[in-house]
Amino acid sequence: MQSGARGTAGAAIDGAVSLFEPVTLDELDGVLVDRLDTKYLLAAEAIPELLAALAGPYRVLDIDGERVHGYETVYFDTPAFDLYRAHHAGRPNRYKVRSRRYGTTGKAVLEVKQRMKRSRTVKRRMAMPGLVHVLDEPARSFIAEAIAGAPPATLVPRLECTFSRVTLADA
């Protein structure tokens, strides 16, 4: 995604991520599916200064020269939002089901993301031809296997969002 689409802060973010040494998707591939992570929501104007401070100890994901990556995501839940409620209640063992398309690569996956005790995150993915809005039988079987049980029968799309992000990794 080009900085113009993200406004003035986008250009400053592009400048800040240019200070980092790159890391490739192949280098991160195994690390990204089983990791400890922390996410922060910041005002766009605060990001360039923070990134500049992190440029030494971290590397930035670089895919074909792009360092700010777009995502499209569809989250599935029950009509009563049971999966969201488990997250909001802070249950130590919970999961979410989502379909995601990665803008930089164009790849799409159906993903089950499990949050285990002590902030460990484990992802299981199934390649898809595009962003999914309906869970067919192969998708339901994949979900059941990933969570070691039957998924709720009524998983439906509950939230769709698009965003851009920068991925940093320890140097």
GROMACS .gro file of C-alpha atoms in nm:
model
  171
    1MET     CA    1   0.000   0.000   0.000
    2GLN     CA    2   0.144   0.335  -0.094
    3SER     CA    3   0.186   0.609   0.162
    4GLY     CA    4  -0.056   0.843  -0.015
    5ALA     CA    5  -0.342   0.612   0.075
    6ARG     CA    6  -0.246   0.646   0.442
    7GLY     CA    7  -0.199   1.024   0.445
    8THR     CA    8   0.085   1.232   0.587
    9ALA     CA    9   0.158   0.987   0.869
   10GLY     CA   10   0.193   0.714   0.606
   11ALA     CA   11   0.483   0.894   0.439
   12ALA     CA   12   0.655   0.937   0.778
   13ILE     CA   13   0.599   0.567   0.857
   14ASP     CA   14   0.748   0.472   0.519
   15GLY     CA   15   1.054   0.681   0.604
   16ALA     CA   16   1.088   0.522   0.948
   17VAL     CA   17   1.063   0.162   0.821
   18SER     CA   18   1.334   0.238   0.566
   19LEU     CA   19   1.578   0.263   0.862
   20PHE     CA   20   1.540  -0.109   0.942
   21GLU     CA   21   1.735  -0.401   0.807
   22PRO     CA   22   1.498  -0.633   0.619
   23VAL     CA   23   1.381  -0.980   0.715
   24THR     CA   24   1.211  -1.203   0.457
   25LEU     CA   25   0.886  -1.394   0.486
   26ASP     CA   26   1.079  -1.719   0.443
   27GLU     CA   27   1.296  -1.632   0.744
   28LEU     CA   28   0.988  -1.564   0.957
   29ASP     CA   29   0.760  -1.838   0.825
   30GLY     CA   30   0.797  -2.086   1.112
   31VAL     CA   31   0.815  -1.816   1.378
   32LEU     CA   32   0.490  -1.645   1.280
   33VAL     CA   33   0.264  -1.946   1.338
   34ASP     CA   34   0.384  -2.026   1.694
   35ARG     CA   35   0.494  -1.718   1.885
   36LEU     CA   36   0.458  -1.484   2.176
   37ASP     CA   37   0.328  -1.149   2.061
   38THR     CA   38   0.212  -0.814   2.184
   39LYS     CA   39   0.015  -0.568   1.976
   40TYR     CA   40  -0.028  -0.198   2.032
   41LEU     CA   41  -0.276   0.050   1.895
   42LEU     CA   42  -0.119   0.393   1.850
   43ALA     CA   43  -0.212   0.723   1.697
   44ALA     CA   44  -0.063   0.725   1.346
   45GLU     CA   45   0.140   1.037   1.429
   46ALA     CA   46   0.323   0.854   1.714
   47ILE     CA   47   0.437   0.559   1.503
   48PRO     CA   48   0.734   0.712   1.312
   49GLU     CA   49   0.913   0.821   1.632
   50LEU     CA   50   0.859   0.480   1.793
   51LEU     CA   51   0.981   0.297   1.483
   52ALA     CA   52   1.294   0.511   1.466
   53ALA     CA   53   1.377   0.411   1.825
   54LEU     CA   54   1.338   0.040   1.741
   55ALA     CA   55   1.544   0.031   1.422
   56GLY     CA   56   1.860  -0.109   1.585
   57PRO     CA   57   1.735  -0.416   1.772
   58TYR     CA   58   1.467  -0.515   1.520
   59ARG     CA   59   1.431  -0.598   1.151
   60VAL     CA   60   1.123  -0.528   0.939
   61LEU     CA   61   0.935  -0.771   0.717
   62ASP     CA   62   1.013  -0.680   0.356
   63ILE     CA   63   0.819  -0.842   0.071
   64ASP     CA   64   0.925  -0.726  -0.273
   65GLY     CA   65   1.030  -0.387  -0.134
   66GLU     CA   66   0.704  -0.335   0.058
   67ARG     CA   67   0.731  -0.286   0.433
   68VAL     CA   68   0.379  -0.170   0.516
   69HIS     CA   69   0.139  -0.451   0.433
   70GLY     CA   70  -0.236  -0.445   0.373
   71TYR     CA   71  -0.471  -0.710   0.511
   72GLU     CA   72  -0.837  -0.797   0.452
   73THR     CA   73  -0.996  -1.008   0.723
   74VAL     CA   74  -1.334  -1.173   0.785
   75TYR     CA   75  -1.389  -1.294   1.142
   76PHE     CA   76  -1.632  -1.577   1.207
   77ASP     CA   77  -1.828  -1.618   1.529
   78THR     CA   78  -2.159  -1.750   1.656
   79PRO     CA   79  -2.470  -1.531   1.644
   80ALA     CA   80  -2.420  -1.479   2.020
   81PHE     CA   81  -2.051  -1.381   1.971
   82ASP     CA   82  -1.928  -1.672   2.184
   83LEU     CA   83  -1.571  -1.657   2.049
   84TYR     CA   84  -1.548  -1.282   2.107
   85ARG     CA   85  -1.691  -1.321   2.457
   86ALA     CA   86  -1.426  -1.583   2.540
   87HIS     CA   87  -1.161  -1.335   2.424
   88HIS     CA   88  -1.314  -1.045   2.616
   89ALA     CA   89  -1.339  -1.259   2.932
   90GLY     CA   90  -0.967  -1.338   2.900
   91ARG     CA   91  -1.013  -1.713   2.893
   92PRO     CA   92  -0.665  -1.868   2.879
   93ASN     CA   93  -0.752  -2.125   2.611
   94ARG     CA   94  -0.959  -1.974   2.334
   95TYR     CA   95  -0.961  -1.947   1.958
   96LYS     CA   96  -1.077  -1.734   1.672
   97VAL     CA   97  -1.160  -1.827   1.316
   98ARG     CA   98  -1.087  -1.589   1.034
   99SER     CA   99  -1.033  -1.567   0.664
  100ARG     CA  100  -0.749  -1.340   0.562
  101ARG     CA  101  -0.612  -1.208   0.235
  102TYR     CA  102  -0.263  -1.061   0.236
  103GLY     CA  103  -0.252  -0.759   0.008
  104THR     CA  104   0.120  -0.769  -0.067
  105THR     CA  105   0.126  -1.134  -0.180
  106GLY     CA  106  -0.239  -1.183  -0.274
  107LYS     CA  107  -0.243  -1.512  -0.080
  108ALA     CA  108  -0.553  -1.605   0.118
  109VAL     CA  109  -0.600  -1.845   0.408
  110LEU     CA  110  -0.860  -1.975   0.646
  111GLU     CA  111  -0.700  -1.954   0.987
  112VAL     CA  112  -0.768  -2.084   1.334
  113LYS     CA  113  -0.573  -1.882   1.585
  114GLN     CA  114  -0.554  -2.031   1.932
  115ARG     CA  115  -0.447  -1.839   2.236
  116MET     CA  116  -0.295  -2.072   2.492
  117LYS     CA  117  -0.182  -2.012   2.849
  118ARG     CA  118   0.098  -1.760   2.904
  119SER     CA  119   0.025  -1.556   2.589
  120ARG     CA  120   0.134  -1.828   2.345
  121THR     CA  121  -0.038  -1.804   2.008
  122VAL     CA  122  -0.065  -2.099   1.769
  123LYS     CA  123  -0.204  -2.060   1.418
  124ARG     CA  124  -0.320  -2.327   1.180
  125ARG     CA  125  -0.385  -2.229   0.820
  126MET     CA  126  -0.553  -2.370   0.515
  127ALA     CA  127  -0.483  -2.209   0.177
  128MET     CA  128  -0.792  -2.065   0.007
  129PRO     CA  129  -0.851  -1.921  -0.340
  130GLY     CA  130  -0.965  -1.588  -0.192
  131LEU     CA  131  -1.129  -1.422   0.107
  132VAL     CA  132  -1.393  -1.661   0.250
  133HIS     CA  133  -1.740  -1.555   0.365
  134VAL     CA  134  -1.900  -1.903   0.382
  135LEU     CA  135  -1.754  -2.204   0.564
  136ASP     CA  136  -1.800  -2.512   0.348
  137GLU     CA  137  -1.751  -2.872   0.467
  138PRO     CA  138  -1.372  -2.884   0.404
  139ALA     CA  139  -1.338  -2.558   0.600
  140ARG     CA  140  -1.547  -2.691   0.889
  141SER     CA  141  -1.342  -3.012   0.898
  142PHE     CA  142  -1.022  -2.806   0.907
  143ILE     CA  143  -1.156  -2.599   1.198
  144ALA     CA  144  -1.267  -2.910   1.389
  145GLU     CA  145  -0.923  -3.066   1.351
  146ALA     CA  146  -0.748  -2.743   1.453
  147ILE     CA  147  -0.945  -2.705   1.777
  148ALA     CA  148  -0.958  -3.080   1.847
  149GLY     CA  149  -1.336  -3.085   1.856
  150ALA     CA  150  -1.648  -2.982   1.674
  151PRO     CA  151  -1.667  -2.611   1.598
  152PRO     CA  152  -1.993  -2.435   1.674
  153ALA     CA  153  -2.238  -2.527   1.399
  154THR     CA  154  -2.338  -2.167   1.351
  155LEU     CA  155  -2.011  -1.991   1.270
  156VAL     CA  156  -2.097  -1.700   1.042
  157PRO     CA  157  -1.915  -1.385   0.928
  158ARG     CA  158  -1.945  -1.130   1.209
  159LEU     CA  159  -1.680  -0.867   1.129
  160GLU     CA  160  -1.491  -0.764   0.816
  161CYS     CA  161  -1.199  -0.523   0.832
  162THR     CA  162  -0.906  -0.393   0.632
  163PHE     CA  163  -0.588  -0.249   0.777
  164SER     CA  164  -0.218  -0.194   0.720
  165ARG     CA  165   0.060  -0.301   0.951
  166VAL     CA  166   0.435  -0.326   0.995
  167THR     CA  167   0.584  -0.654   1.122
  168LEU     CA  168   0.902  -0.634   1.330
  169ALA     CA  169   1.124  -0.925   1.431
  170ASP     CA  170   1.419  -0.954   1.670
  171ALA     CA  171   1.742  -0.888   1.483
   0.00000   0.00000   0.00000
